[in-house]
Tab-separated table of C-alpha atoms in Angstrom:
chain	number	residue	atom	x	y	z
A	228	UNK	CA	-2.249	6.390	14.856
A	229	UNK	CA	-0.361	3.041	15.485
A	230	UNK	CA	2.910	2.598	14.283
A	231	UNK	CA	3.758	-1.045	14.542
A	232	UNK	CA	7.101	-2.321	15.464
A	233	UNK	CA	9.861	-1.285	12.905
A	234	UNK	CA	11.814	-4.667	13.285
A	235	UNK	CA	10.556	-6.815	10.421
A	236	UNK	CA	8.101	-9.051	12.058
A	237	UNK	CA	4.986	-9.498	11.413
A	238	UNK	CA	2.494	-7.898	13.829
A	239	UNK	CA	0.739	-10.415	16.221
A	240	UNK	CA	-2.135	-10.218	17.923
A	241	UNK	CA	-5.200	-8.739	17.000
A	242	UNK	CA	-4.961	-4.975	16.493
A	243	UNK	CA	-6.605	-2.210	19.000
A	244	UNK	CA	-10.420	-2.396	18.330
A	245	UNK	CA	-11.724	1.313	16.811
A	246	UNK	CA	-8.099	1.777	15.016
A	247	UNK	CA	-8.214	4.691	12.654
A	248	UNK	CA	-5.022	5.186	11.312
A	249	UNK	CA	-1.839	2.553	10.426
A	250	UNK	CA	1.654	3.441	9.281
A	251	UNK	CA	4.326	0.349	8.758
A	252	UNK	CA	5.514	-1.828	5.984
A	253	UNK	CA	2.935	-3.806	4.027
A	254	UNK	CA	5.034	-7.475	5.605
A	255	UNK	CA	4.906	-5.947	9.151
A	256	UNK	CA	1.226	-5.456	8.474
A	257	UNK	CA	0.214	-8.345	6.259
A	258	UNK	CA	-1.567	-10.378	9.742
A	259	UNK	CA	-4.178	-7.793	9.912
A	260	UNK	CA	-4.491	-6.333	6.364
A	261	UNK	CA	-4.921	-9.999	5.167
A	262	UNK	CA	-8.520	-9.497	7.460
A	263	UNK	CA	-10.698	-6.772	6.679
A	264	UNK	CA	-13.047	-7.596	9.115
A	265	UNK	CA	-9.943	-6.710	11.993
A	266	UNK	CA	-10.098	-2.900	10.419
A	267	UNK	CA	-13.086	-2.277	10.140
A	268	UNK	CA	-12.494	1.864	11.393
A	269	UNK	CA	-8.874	2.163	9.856
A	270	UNK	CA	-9.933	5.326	7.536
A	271	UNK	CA	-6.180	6.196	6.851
A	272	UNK	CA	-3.006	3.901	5.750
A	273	UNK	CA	0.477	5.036	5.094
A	274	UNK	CA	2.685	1.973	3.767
A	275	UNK	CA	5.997	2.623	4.730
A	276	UNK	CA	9.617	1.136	3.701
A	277	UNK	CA	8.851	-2.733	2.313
A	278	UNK	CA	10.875	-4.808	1.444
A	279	UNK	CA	8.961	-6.432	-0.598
A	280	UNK	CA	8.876	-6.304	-4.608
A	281	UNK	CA	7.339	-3.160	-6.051
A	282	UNK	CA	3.342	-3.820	-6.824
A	283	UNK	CA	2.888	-5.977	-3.977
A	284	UNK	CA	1.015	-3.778	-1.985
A	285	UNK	CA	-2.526	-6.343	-0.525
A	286	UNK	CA	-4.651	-3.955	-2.978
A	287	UNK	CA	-7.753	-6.421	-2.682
A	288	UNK	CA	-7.745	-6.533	0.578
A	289	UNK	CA	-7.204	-2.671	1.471
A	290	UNK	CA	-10.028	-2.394	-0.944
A	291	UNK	CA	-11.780	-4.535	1.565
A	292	UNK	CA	-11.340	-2.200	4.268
A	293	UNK	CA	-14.904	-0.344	4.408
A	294	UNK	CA	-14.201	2.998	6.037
A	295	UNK	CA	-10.632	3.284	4.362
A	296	UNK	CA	-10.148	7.074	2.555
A	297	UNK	CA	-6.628	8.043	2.717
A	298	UNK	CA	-3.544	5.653	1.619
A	299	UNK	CA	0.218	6.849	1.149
A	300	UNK	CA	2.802	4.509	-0.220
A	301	UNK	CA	6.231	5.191	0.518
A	302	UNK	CA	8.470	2.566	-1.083
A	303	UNK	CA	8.564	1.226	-4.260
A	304	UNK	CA	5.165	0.547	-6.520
A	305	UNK	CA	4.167	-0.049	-9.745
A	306	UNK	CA	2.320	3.029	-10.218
A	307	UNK	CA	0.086	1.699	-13.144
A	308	UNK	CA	-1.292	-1.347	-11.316
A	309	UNK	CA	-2.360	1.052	-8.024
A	310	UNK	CA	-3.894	3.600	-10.064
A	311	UNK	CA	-5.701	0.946	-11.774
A	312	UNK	CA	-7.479	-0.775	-9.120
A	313	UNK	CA	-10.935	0.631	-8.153
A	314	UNK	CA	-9.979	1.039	-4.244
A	315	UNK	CA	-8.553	4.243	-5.921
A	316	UNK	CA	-12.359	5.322	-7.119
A	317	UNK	CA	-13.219	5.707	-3.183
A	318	UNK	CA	-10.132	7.157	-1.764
A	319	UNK	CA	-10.332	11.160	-0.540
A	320	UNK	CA	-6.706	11.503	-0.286
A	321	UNK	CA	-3.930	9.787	-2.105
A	322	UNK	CA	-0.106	10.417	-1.087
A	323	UNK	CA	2.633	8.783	-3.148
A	324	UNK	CA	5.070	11.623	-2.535
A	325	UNK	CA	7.878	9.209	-1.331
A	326	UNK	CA	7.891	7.154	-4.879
A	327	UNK	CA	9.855	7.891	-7.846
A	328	UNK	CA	8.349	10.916	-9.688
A	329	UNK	CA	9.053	9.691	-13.520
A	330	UNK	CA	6.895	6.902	-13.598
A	331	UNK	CA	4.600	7.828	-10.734
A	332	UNK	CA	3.745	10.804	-13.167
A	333	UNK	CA	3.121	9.275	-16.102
A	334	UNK	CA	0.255	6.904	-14.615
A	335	UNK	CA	-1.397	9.955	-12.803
A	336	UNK	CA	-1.369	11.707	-16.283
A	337	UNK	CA	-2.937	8.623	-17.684
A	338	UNK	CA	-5.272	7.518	-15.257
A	339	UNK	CA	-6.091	11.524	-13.982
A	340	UNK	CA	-9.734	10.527	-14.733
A	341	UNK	CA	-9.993	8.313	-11.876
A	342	UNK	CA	-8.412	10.557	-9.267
A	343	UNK	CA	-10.821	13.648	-9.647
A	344	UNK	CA	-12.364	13.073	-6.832
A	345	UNK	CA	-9.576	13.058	-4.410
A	346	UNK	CA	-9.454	16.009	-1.999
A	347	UNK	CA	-5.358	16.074	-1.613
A	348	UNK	CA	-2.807	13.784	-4.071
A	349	UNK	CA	0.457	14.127	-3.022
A	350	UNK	CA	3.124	13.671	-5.813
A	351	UNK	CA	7.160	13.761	-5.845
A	352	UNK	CA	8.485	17.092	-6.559
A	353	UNK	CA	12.073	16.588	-6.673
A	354	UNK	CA	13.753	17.286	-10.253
A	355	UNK	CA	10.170	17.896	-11.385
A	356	UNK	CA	10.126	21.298	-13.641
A	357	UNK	CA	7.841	23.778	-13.180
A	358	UNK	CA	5.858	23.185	-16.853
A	359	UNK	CA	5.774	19.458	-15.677
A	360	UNK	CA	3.882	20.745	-12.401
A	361	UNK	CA	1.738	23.246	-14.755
A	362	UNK	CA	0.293	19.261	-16.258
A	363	UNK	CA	-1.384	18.768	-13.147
A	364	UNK	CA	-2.885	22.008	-12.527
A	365	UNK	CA	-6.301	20.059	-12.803
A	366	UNK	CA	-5.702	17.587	-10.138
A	367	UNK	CA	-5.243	18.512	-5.869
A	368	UNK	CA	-2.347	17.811	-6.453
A	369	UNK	CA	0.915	19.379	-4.204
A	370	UNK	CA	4.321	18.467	-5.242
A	371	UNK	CA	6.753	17.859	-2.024
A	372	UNK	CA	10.476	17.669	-2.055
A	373	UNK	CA	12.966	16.077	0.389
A	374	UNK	CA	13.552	17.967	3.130
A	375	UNK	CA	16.681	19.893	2.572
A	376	UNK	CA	15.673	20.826	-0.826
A	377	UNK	CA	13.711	24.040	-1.588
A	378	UNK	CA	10.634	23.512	-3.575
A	379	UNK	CA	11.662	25.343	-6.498
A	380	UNK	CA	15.369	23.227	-6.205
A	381	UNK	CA	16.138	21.402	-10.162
């Protein structure tokens, strides 16, 4: 796991050859995500605090990454457009536990379809009921709340 320098710039250089995993901000990362052929190994991605505008995560090119299986966003997305894109169809593991549960839950209801084959989806649990949980019974899904809160916490 490399986690890239948390001071706003862009990464430089070319990155370690045989990476696997990636965590940082999707404009700390944009130099090597914007070249699939510079990750070819990187199997798991966790984009991290952005500052960018929500739905600007490089979708076509992560879905050019050939050996990528796990993403996690953890900053604002439109939750319709990531759902939608096929790089969703190939993913094992999908964690958007970090995003705001409302919408986030109404595109995984809508689009649950295309997330069956997922091993693990991690979703928002904070302020989500019980009988909204119950919806996804269906899915892998776990529901996580901040730390500090107890699971069960409304």
């Amino acid at each position: 796991l490399l986690l890239p320098p948390m001071n706003g710039e862009p990464v430089r250089g070319e990155p370690p050859p045989h990476l696997l995993a990636l965590t940082g901000s999707a404009a700390v990362l944009e130099p090597w995500l914007a070249d699939p052929n510079a990750l070819p190994s990187l199997e798991a991605l966790t984009l991290s605090g952005s500052q960018r505008a929500p739905g600007s995560i490089p979708l076509d090119s992560l879905a050019a990454l050939p050996a990528l299986r796990h993403l996690g966003v953890h900053h604002p997305v439109d939750p319709e457009t990531l759902l939608r894109h096929p790089l969703m169809e190939r993913l094992e593991t999908l964690d958007l536990f970090s995003v705001h549960p409302g919408p986030t839950l109404a595109a995984v209801e809508k689009h649950r379809d295309r997330l069956r084959q997922l091993r693990r989806l991690l979703l928002p649990g904070h302020l989500v009921s019980p009988a909204r949980r119950a919806a996804f019974a269906d899915l892998p899904a776990r529901f996580l709340s901040p730390i500090g809160y107890p699971e069960g916490h409304r």
